[in-house]
mmCIF file with all atom_site columns, C-alpha atoms in Angstrom:
data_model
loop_
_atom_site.group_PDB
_atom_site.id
_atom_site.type_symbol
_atom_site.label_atom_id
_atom_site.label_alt_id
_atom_site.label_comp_id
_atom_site.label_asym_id
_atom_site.label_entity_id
_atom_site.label_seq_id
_atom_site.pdbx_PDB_ins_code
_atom_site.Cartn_x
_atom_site.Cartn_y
_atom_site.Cartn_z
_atom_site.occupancy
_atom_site.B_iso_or_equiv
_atom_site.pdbx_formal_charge
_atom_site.auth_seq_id
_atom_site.auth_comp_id
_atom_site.auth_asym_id
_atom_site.auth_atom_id
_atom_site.pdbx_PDB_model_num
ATOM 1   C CA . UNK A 1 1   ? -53.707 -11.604 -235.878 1.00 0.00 ? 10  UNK A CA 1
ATOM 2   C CA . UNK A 1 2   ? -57.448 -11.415 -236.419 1.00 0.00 ? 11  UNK A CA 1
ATOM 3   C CA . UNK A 1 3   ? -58.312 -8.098  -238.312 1.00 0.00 ? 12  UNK A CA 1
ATOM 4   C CA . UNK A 1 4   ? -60.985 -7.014  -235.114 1.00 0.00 ? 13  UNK A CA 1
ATOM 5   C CA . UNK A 1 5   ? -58.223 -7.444  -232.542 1.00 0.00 ? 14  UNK A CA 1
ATOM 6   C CA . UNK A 1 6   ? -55.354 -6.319  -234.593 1.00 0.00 ? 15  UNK A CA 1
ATOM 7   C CA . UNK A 1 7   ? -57.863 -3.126  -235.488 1.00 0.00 ? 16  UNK A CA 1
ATOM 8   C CA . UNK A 1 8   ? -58.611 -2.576  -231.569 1.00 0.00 ? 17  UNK A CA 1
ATOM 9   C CA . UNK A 1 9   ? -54.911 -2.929  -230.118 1.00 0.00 ? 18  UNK A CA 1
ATOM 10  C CA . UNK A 1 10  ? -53.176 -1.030  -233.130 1.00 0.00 ? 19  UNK A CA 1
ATOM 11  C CA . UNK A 1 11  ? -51.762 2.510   -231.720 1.00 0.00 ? 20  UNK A CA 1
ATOM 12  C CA . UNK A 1 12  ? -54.293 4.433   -234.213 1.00 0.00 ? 21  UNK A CA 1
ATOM 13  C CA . UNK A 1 13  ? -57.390 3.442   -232.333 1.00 0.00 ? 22  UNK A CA 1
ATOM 14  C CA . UNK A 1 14  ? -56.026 4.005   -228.751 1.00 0.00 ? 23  UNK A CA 1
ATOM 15  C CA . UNK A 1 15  ? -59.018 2.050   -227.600 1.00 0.00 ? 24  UNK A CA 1
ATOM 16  C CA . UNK A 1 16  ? -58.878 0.839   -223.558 1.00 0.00 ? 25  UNK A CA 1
ATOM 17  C CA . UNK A 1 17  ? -57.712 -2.007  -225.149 1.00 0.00 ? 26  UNK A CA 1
ATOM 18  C CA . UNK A 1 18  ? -54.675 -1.294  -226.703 1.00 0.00 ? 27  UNK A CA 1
ATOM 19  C CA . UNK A 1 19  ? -53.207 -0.387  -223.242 1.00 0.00 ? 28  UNK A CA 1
ATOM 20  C CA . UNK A 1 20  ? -54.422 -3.603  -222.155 1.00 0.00 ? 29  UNK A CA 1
ATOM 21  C CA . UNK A 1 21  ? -52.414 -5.295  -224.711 1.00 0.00 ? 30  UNK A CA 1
ATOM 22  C CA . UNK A 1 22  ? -50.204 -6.735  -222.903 1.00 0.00 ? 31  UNK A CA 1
ATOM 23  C CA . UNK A 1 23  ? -51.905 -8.494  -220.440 1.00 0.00 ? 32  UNK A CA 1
ATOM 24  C CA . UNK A 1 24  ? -54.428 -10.191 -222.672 1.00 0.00 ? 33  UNK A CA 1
ATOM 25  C CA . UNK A 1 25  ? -54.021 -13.573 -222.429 1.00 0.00 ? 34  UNK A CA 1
ATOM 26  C CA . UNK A 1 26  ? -54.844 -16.548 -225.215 1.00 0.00 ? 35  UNK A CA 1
ATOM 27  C CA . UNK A 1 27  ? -58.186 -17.306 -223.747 1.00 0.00 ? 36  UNK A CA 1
ATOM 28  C CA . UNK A 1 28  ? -59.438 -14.258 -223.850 1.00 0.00 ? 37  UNK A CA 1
ATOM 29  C CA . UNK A 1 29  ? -58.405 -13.418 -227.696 1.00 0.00 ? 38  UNK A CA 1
ATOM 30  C CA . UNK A 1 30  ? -60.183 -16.816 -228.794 1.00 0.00 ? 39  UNK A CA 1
ATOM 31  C CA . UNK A 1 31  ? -63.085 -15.236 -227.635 1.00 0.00 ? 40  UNK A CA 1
ATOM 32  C CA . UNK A 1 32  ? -63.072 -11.989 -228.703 1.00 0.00 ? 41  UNK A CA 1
ATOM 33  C CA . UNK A 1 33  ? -62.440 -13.531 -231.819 1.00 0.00 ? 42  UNK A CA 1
ATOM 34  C CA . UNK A 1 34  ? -64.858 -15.941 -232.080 1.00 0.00 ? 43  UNK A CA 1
ATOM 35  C CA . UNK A 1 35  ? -67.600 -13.633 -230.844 1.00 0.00 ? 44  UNK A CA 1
ATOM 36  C CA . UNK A 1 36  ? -66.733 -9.856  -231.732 1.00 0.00 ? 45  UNK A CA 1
ATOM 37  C CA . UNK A 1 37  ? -68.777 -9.732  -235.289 1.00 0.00 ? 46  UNK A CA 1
ATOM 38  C CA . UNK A 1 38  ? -71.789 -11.677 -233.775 1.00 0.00 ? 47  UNK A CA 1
ATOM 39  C CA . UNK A 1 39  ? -71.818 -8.969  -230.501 1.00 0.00 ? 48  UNK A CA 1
ATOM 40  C CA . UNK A 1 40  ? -70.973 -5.703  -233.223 1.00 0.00 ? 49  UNK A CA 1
ATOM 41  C CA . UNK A 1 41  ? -73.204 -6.555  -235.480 1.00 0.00 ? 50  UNK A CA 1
ATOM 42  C CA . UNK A 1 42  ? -75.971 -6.950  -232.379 1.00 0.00 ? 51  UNK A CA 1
ATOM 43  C CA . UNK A 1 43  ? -75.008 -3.604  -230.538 1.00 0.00 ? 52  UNK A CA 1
ATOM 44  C CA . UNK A 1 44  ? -75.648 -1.926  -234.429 1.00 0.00 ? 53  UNK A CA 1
ATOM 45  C CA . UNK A 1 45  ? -79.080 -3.388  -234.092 1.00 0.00 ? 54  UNK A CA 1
ATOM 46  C CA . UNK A 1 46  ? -79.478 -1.599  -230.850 1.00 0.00 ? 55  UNK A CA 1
ATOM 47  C CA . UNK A 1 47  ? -77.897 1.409   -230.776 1.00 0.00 ? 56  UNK A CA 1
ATOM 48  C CA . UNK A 1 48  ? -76.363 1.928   -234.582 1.00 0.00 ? 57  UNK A CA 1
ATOM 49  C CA . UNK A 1 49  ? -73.251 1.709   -236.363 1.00 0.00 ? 58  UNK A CA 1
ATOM 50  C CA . UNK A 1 50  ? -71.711 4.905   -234.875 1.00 0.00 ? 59  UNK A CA 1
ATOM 51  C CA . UNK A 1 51  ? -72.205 3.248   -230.947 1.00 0.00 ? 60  UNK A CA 1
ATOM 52  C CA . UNK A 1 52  ? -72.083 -0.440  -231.460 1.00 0.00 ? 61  UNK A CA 1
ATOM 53  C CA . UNK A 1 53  ? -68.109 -0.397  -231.352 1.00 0.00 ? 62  UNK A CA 1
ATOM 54  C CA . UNK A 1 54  ? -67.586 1.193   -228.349 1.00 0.00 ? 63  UNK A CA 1
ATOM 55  C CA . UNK A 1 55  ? -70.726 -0.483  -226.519 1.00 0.00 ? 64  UNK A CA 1
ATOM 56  C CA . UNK A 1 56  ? -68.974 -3.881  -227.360 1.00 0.00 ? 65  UNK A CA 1
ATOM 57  C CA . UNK A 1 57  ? -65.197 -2.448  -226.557 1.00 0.00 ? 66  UNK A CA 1
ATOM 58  C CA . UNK A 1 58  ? -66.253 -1.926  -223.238 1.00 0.00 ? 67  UNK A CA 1
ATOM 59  C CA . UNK A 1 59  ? -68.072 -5.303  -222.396 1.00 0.00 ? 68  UNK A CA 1
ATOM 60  C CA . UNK A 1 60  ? -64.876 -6.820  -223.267 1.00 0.00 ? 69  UNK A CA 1
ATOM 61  C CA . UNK A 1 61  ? -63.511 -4.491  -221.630 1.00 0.00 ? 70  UNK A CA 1
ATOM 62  C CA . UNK A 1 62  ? -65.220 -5.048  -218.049 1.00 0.00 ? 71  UNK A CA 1
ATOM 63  C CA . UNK A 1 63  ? -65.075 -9.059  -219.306 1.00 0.00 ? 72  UNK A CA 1
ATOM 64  C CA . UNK A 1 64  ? -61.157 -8.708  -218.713 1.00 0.00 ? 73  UNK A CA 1
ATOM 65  C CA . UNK A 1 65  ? -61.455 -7.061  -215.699 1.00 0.00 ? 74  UNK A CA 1
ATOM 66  C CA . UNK A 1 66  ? -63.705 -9.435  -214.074 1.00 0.00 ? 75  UNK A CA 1
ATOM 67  C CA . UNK A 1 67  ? -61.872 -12.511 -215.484 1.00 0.00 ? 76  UNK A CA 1
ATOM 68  C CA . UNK A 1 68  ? -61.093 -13.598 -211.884 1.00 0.00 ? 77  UNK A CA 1
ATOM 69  C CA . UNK A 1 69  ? -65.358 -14.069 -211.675 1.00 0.00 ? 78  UNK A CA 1
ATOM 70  C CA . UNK A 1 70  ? -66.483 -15.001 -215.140 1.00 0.00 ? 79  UNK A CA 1
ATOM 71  C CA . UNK A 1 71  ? -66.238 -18.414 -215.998 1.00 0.00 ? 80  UNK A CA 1
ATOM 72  C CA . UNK A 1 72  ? -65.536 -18.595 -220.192 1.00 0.00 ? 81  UNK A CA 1
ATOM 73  C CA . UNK A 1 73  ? -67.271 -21.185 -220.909 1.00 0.00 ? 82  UNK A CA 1
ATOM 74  C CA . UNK A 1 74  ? -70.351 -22.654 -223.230 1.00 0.00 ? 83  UNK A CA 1
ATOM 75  C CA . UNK A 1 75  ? -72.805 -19.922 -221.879 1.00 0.00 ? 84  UNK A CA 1
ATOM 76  C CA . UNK A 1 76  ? -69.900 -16.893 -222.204 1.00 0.00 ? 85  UNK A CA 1
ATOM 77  C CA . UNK A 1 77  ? -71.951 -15.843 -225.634 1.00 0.00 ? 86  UNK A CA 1
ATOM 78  C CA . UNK A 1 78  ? -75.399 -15.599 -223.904 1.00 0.00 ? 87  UNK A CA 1
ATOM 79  C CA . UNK A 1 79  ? -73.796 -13.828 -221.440 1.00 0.00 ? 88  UNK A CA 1
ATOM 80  C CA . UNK A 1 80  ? -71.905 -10.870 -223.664 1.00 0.00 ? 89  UNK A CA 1
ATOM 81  C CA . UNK A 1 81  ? -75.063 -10.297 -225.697 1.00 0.00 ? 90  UNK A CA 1
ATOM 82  C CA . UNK A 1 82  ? -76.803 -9.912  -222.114 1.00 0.00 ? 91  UNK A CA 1
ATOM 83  C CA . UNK A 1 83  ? -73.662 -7.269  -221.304 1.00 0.00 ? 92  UNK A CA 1
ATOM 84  C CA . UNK A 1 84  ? -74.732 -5.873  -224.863 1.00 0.00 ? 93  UNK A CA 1
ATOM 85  C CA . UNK A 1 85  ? -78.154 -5.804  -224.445 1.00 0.00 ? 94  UNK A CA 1
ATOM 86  C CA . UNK A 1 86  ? -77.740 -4.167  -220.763 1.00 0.00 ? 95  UNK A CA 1
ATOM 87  C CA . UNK A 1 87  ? -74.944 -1.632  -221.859 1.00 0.00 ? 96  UNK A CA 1
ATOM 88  C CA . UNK A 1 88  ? -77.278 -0.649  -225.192 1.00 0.00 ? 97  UNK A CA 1
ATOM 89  C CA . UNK A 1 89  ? -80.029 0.238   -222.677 1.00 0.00 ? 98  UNK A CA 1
ATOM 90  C CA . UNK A 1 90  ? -78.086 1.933   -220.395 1.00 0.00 ? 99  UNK A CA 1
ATOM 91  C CA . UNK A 1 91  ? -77.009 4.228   -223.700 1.00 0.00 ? 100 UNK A CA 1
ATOM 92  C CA . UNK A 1 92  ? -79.837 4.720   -225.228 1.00 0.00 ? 101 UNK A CA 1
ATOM 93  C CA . UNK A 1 93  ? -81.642 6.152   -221.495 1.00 0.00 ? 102 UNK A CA 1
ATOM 94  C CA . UNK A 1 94  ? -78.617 8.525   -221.053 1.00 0.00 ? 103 UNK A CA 1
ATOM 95  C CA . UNK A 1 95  ? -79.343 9.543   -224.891 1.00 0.00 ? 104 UNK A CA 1
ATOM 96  C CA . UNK A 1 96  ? -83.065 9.979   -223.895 1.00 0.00 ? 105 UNK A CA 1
ATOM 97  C CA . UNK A 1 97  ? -82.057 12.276  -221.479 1.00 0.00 ? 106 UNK A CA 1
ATOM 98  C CA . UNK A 1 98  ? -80.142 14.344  -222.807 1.00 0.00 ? 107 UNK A CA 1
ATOM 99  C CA . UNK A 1 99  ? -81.652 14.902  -225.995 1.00 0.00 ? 108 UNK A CA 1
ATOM 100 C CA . UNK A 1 100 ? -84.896 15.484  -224.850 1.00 0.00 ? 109 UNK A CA 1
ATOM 101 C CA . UNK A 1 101 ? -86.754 12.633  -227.249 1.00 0.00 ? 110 UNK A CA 1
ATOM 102 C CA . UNK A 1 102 ? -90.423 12.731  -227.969 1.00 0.00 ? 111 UNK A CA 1
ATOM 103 C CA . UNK A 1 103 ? -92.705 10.601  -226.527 1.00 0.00 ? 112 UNK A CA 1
ATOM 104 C CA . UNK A 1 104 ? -92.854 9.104   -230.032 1.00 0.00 ? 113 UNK A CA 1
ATOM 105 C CA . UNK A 1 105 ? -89.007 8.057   -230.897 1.00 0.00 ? 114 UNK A CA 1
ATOM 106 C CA . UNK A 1 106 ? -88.741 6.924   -227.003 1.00 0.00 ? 115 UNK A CA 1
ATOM 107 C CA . UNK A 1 107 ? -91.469 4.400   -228.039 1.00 0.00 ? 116 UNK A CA 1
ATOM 108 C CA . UNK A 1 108 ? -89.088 3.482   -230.960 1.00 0.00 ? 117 UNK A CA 1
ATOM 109 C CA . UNK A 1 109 ? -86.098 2.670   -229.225 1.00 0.00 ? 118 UNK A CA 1
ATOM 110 C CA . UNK A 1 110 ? -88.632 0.489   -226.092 1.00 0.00 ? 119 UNK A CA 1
ATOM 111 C CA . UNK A 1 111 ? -90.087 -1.552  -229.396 1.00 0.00 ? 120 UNK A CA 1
ATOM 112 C CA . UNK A 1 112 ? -86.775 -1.889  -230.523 1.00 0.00 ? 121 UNK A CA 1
ATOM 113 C CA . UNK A 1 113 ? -85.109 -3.364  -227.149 1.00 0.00 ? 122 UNK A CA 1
ATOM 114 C CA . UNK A 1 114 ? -88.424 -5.548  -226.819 1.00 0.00 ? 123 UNK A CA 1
ATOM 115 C CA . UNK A 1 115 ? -87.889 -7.011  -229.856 1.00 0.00 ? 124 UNK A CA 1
ATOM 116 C CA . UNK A 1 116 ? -83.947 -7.695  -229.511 1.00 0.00 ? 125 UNK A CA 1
ATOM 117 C CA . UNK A 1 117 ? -83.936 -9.202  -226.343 1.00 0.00 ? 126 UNK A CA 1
ATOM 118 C CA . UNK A 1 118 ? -81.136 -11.738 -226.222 1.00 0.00 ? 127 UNK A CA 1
ATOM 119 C CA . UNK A 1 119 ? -83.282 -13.998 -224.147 1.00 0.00 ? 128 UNK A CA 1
ATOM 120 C CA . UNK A 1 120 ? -85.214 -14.181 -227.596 1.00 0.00 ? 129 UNK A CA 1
ATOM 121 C CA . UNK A 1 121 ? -83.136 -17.355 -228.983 1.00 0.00 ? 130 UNK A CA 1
ATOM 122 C CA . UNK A 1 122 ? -84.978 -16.815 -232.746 1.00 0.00 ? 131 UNK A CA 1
ATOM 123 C CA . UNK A 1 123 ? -84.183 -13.533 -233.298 1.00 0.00 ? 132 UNK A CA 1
ATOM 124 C CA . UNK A 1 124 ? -80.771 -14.177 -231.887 1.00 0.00 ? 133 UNK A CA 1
ATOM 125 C CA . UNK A 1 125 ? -79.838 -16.780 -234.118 1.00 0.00 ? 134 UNK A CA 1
ATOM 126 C CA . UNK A 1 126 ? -81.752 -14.427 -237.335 1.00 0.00 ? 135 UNK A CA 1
ATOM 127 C CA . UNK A 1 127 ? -79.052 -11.734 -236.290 1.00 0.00 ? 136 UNK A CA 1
ATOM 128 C CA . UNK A 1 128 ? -76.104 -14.116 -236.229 1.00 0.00 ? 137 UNK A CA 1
ATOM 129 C CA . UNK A 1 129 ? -77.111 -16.060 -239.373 1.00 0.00 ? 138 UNK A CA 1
ATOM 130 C CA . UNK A 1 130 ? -77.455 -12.308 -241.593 1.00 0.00 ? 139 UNK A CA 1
ATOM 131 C CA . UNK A 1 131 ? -74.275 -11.608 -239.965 1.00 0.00 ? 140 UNK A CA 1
ATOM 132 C CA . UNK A 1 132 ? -72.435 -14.846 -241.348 1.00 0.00 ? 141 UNK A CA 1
ATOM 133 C CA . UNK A 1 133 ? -74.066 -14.260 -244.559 1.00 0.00 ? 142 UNK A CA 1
ATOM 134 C CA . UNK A 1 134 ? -72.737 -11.071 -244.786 1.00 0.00 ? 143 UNK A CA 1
ATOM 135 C CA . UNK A 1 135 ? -69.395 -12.166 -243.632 1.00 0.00 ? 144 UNK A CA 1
ATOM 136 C CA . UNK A 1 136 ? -69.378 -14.682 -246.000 1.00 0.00 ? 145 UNK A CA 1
ATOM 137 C CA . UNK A 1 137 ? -70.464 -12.741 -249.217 1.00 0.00 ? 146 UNK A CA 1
ATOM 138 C CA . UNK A 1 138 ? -68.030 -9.895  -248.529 1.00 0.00 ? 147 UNK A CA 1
ATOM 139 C CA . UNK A 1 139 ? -65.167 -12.108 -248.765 1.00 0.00 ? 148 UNK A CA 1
ATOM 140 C CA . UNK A 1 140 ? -66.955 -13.727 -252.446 1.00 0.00 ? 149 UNK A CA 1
ATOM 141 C CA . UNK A 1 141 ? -66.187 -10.177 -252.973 1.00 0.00 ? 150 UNK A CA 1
ATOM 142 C CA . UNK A 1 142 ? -62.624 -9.914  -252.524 1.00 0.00 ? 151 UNK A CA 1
ATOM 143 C CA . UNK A 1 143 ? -62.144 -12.467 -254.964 1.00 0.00 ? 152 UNK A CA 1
ATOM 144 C CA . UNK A 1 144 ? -60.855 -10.905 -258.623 1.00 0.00 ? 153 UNK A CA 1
ATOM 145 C CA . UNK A 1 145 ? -63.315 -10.262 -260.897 1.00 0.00 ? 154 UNK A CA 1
ATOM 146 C CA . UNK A 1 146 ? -63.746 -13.198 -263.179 1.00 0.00 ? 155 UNK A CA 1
ATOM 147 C CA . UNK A 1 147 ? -63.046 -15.375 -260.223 1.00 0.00 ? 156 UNK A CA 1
ATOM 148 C CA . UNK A 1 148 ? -65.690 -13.806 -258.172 1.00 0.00 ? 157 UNK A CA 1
ATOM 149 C CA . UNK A 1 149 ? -67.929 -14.954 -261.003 1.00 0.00 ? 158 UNK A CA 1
ATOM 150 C CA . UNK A 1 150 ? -66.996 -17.956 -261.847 1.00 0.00 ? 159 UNK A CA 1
ATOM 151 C CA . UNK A 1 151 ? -67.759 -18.948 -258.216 1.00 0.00 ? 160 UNK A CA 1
ATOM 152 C CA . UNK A 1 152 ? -71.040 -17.193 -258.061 1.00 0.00 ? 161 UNK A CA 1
ATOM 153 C CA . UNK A 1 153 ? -72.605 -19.162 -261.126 1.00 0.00 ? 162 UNK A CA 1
ATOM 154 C CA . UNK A 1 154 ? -71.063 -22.210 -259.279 1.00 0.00 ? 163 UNK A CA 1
ATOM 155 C CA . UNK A 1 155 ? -72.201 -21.881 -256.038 1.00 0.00 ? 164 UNK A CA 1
ATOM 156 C CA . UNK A 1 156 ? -74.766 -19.569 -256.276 1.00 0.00 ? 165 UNK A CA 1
ATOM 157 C CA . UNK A 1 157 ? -76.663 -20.307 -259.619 1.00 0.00 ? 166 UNK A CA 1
ATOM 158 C CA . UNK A 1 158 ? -75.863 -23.940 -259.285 1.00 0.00 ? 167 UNK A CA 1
ATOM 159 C CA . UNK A 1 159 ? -74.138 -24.053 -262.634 1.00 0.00 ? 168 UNK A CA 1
ATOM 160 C CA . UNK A 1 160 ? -71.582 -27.052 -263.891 1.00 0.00 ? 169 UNK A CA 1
ATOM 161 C CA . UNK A 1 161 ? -68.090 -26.269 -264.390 1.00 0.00 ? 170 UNK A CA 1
ATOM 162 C CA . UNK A 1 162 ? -69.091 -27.328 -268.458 1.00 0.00 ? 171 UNK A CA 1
ATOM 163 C CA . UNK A 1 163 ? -71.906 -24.825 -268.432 1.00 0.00 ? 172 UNK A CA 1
ATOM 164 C CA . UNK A 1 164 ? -70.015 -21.973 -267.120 1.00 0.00 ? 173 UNK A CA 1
ATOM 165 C CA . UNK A 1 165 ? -67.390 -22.585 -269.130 1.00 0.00 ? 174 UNK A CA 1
ATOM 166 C CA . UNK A 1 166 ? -69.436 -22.564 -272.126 1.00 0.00 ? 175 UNK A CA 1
ATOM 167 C CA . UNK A 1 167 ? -71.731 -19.277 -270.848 1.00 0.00 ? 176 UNK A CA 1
ATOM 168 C CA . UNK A 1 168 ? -68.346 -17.170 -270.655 1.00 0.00 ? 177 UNK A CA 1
ATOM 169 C CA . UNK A 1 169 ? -66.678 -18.169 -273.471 1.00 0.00 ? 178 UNK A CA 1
ATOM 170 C CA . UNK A 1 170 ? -63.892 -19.821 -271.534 1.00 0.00 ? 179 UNK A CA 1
ATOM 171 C CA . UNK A 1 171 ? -61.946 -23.310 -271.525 1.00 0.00 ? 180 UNK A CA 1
ATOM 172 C CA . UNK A 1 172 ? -63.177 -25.826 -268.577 1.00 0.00 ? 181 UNK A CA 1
ATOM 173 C CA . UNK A 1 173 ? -59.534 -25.873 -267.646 1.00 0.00 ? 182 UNK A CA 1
ATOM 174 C CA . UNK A 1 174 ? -59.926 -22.168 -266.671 1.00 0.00 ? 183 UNK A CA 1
ATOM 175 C CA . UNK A 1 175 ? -63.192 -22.776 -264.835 1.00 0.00 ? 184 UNK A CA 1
ATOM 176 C CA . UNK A 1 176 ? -61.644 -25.200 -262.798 1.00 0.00 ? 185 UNK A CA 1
ATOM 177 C CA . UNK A 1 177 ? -58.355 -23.116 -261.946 1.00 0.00 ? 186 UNK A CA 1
ATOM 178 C CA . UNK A 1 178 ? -60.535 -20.223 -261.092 1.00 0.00 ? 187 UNK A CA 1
ATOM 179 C CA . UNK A 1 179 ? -62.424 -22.539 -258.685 1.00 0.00 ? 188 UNK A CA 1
ATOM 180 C CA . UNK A 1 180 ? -59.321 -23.833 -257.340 1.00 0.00 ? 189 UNK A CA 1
ATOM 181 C CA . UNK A 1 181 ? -58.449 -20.208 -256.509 1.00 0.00 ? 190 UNK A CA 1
ATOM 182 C CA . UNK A 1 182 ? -61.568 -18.851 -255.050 1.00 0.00 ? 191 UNK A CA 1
ATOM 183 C CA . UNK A 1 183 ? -62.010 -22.062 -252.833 1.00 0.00 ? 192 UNK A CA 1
ATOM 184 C CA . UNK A 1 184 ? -58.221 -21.508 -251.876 1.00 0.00 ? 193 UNK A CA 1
ATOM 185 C CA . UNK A 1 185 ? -58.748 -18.115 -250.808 1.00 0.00 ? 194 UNK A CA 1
ATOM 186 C CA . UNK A 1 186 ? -62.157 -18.792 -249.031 1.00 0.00 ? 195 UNK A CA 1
ATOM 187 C CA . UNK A 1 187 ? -61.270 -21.388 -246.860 1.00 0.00 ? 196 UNK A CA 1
ATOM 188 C CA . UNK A 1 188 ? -58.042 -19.362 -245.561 1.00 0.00 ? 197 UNK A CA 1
ATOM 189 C CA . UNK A 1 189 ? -60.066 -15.952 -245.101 1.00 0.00 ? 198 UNK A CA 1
ATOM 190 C CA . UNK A 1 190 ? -63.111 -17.710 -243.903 1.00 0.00 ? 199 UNK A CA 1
ATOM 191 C CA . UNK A 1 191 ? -61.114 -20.279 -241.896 1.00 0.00 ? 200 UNK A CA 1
ATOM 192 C CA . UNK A 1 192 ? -62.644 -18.710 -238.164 1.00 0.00 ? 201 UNK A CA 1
ATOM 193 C CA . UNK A 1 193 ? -66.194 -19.809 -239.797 1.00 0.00 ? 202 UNK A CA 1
ATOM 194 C CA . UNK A 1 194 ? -67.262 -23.354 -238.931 1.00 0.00 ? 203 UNK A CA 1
ATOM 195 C CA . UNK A 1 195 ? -69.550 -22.722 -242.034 1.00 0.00 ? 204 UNK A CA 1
ATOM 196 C CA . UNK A 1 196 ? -66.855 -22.085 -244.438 1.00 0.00 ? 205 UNK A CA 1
ATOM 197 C CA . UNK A 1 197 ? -65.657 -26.086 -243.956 1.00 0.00 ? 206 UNK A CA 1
ATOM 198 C CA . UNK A 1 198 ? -69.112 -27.347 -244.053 1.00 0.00 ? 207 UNK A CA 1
ATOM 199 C CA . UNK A 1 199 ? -69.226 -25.223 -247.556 1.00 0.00 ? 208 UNK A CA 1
ATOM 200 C CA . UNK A 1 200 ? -65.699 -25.791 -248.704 1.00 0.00 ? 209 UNK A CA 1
ATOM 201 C CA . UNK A 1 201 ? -64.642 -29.582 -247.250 1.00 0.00 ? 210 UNK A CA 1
ATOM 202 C CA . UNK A 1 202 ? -65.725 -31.312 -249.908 1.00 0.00 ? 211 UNK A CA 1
ATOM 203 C CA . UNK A 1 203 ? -63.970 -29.220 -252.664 1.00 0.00 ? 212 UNK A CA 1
ATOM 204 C CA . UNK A 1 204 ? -60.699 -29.393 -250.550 1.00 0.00 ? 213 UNK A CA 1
#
């Protein structure tokens, strides 16, 4: 199961979701998985790390309850960053309130909305392209150490298998299995990215 869903319908979060485990049909988890980072790591932009989870728990959320109205289709990812976007809003107002904000950090948060308006299709696609990035480099990171950098001179410094072999001191043979490795272990924990093929495919 994907780590997001498995993390939101595991007893320990006792999210809305988890008691809505049951019902949750295939459709639905295909698309919480395909667009659950993208959404988070919007709502962080909006409201920050400590809200974004439970802003975008409850657009899925009220996305499962009106499943009899939504259509999932082509536009359903415009359409959950606009649930985002509204929800975000809606948050930050009742923060507003209550807190009693100055003039000056209520002009903040108005810039702030302004500028990460999903209508904005530039600064939509920025958001999702740092979020892949960071997706991507995070697993680089799980690889073991001299893995890890074997891959990084390869794919990041552009180096050939000869010249990183001969940089750290080790055989070519050992360049290559490390690459073999990394690749392996990329294109299985990367394998929900369309990306990670157009990366990987041609070391398959």
């Amino acid at each position: 199961m994907d780590r997001y869903l498995e993390h939101w319908l595991s007893p320990s979060y006792k999210g809305e979701l988890y008691n809505m485990n049951e019902e949750l049909d295939d459709t639905y988890k295909a698309v919480f998985r395909q667009c659950y980072p993208k959404l988070l790591f919007y709502a962080t932009r909006l409201v920050g790390t400590e809200e974004a989870e439970d802003v975008v728990q409850d657009v899925f959320v009220e996305l499962w309850r009106r499943r009899d109205s939504v259509v999932i289709g082509e536009q359903i990812l415009a359409f959950l960053y606009r649930s985002v976007y509204t929800k975000a809003i809606n948050l930050l107002k009742h923060q507003v309130i209550e807190n009693n904000y100055s003039a000056a950090m209520i002009e903040i948060y108005e810039r702030r909305l302004q500028y990460y308006q999903p209508d904005h299709a530039e600064v939509i696609k920025k958001i999702e392209n740092q979020e892949l990035r960071q997706e991507i480099f995070g697993a680089i990171n799980e690889l073991p150490d001299k893995c890890k950098e074997v891959f990084k001179l390869s794919y990041l410094h552009d180096m050939k298998n000869k010249e990183i072999a001969d940089t750290l001191g080790i055989s070519l043979r050992t360049v290559e299995a490390h690459m073999y490795k990394a690749l392996k272990f990329l294109r299985e924990r990367l394998s929900h990215l369309l990306l990670s093929l157009i990366i990987f495919q041609q070391n398959c």
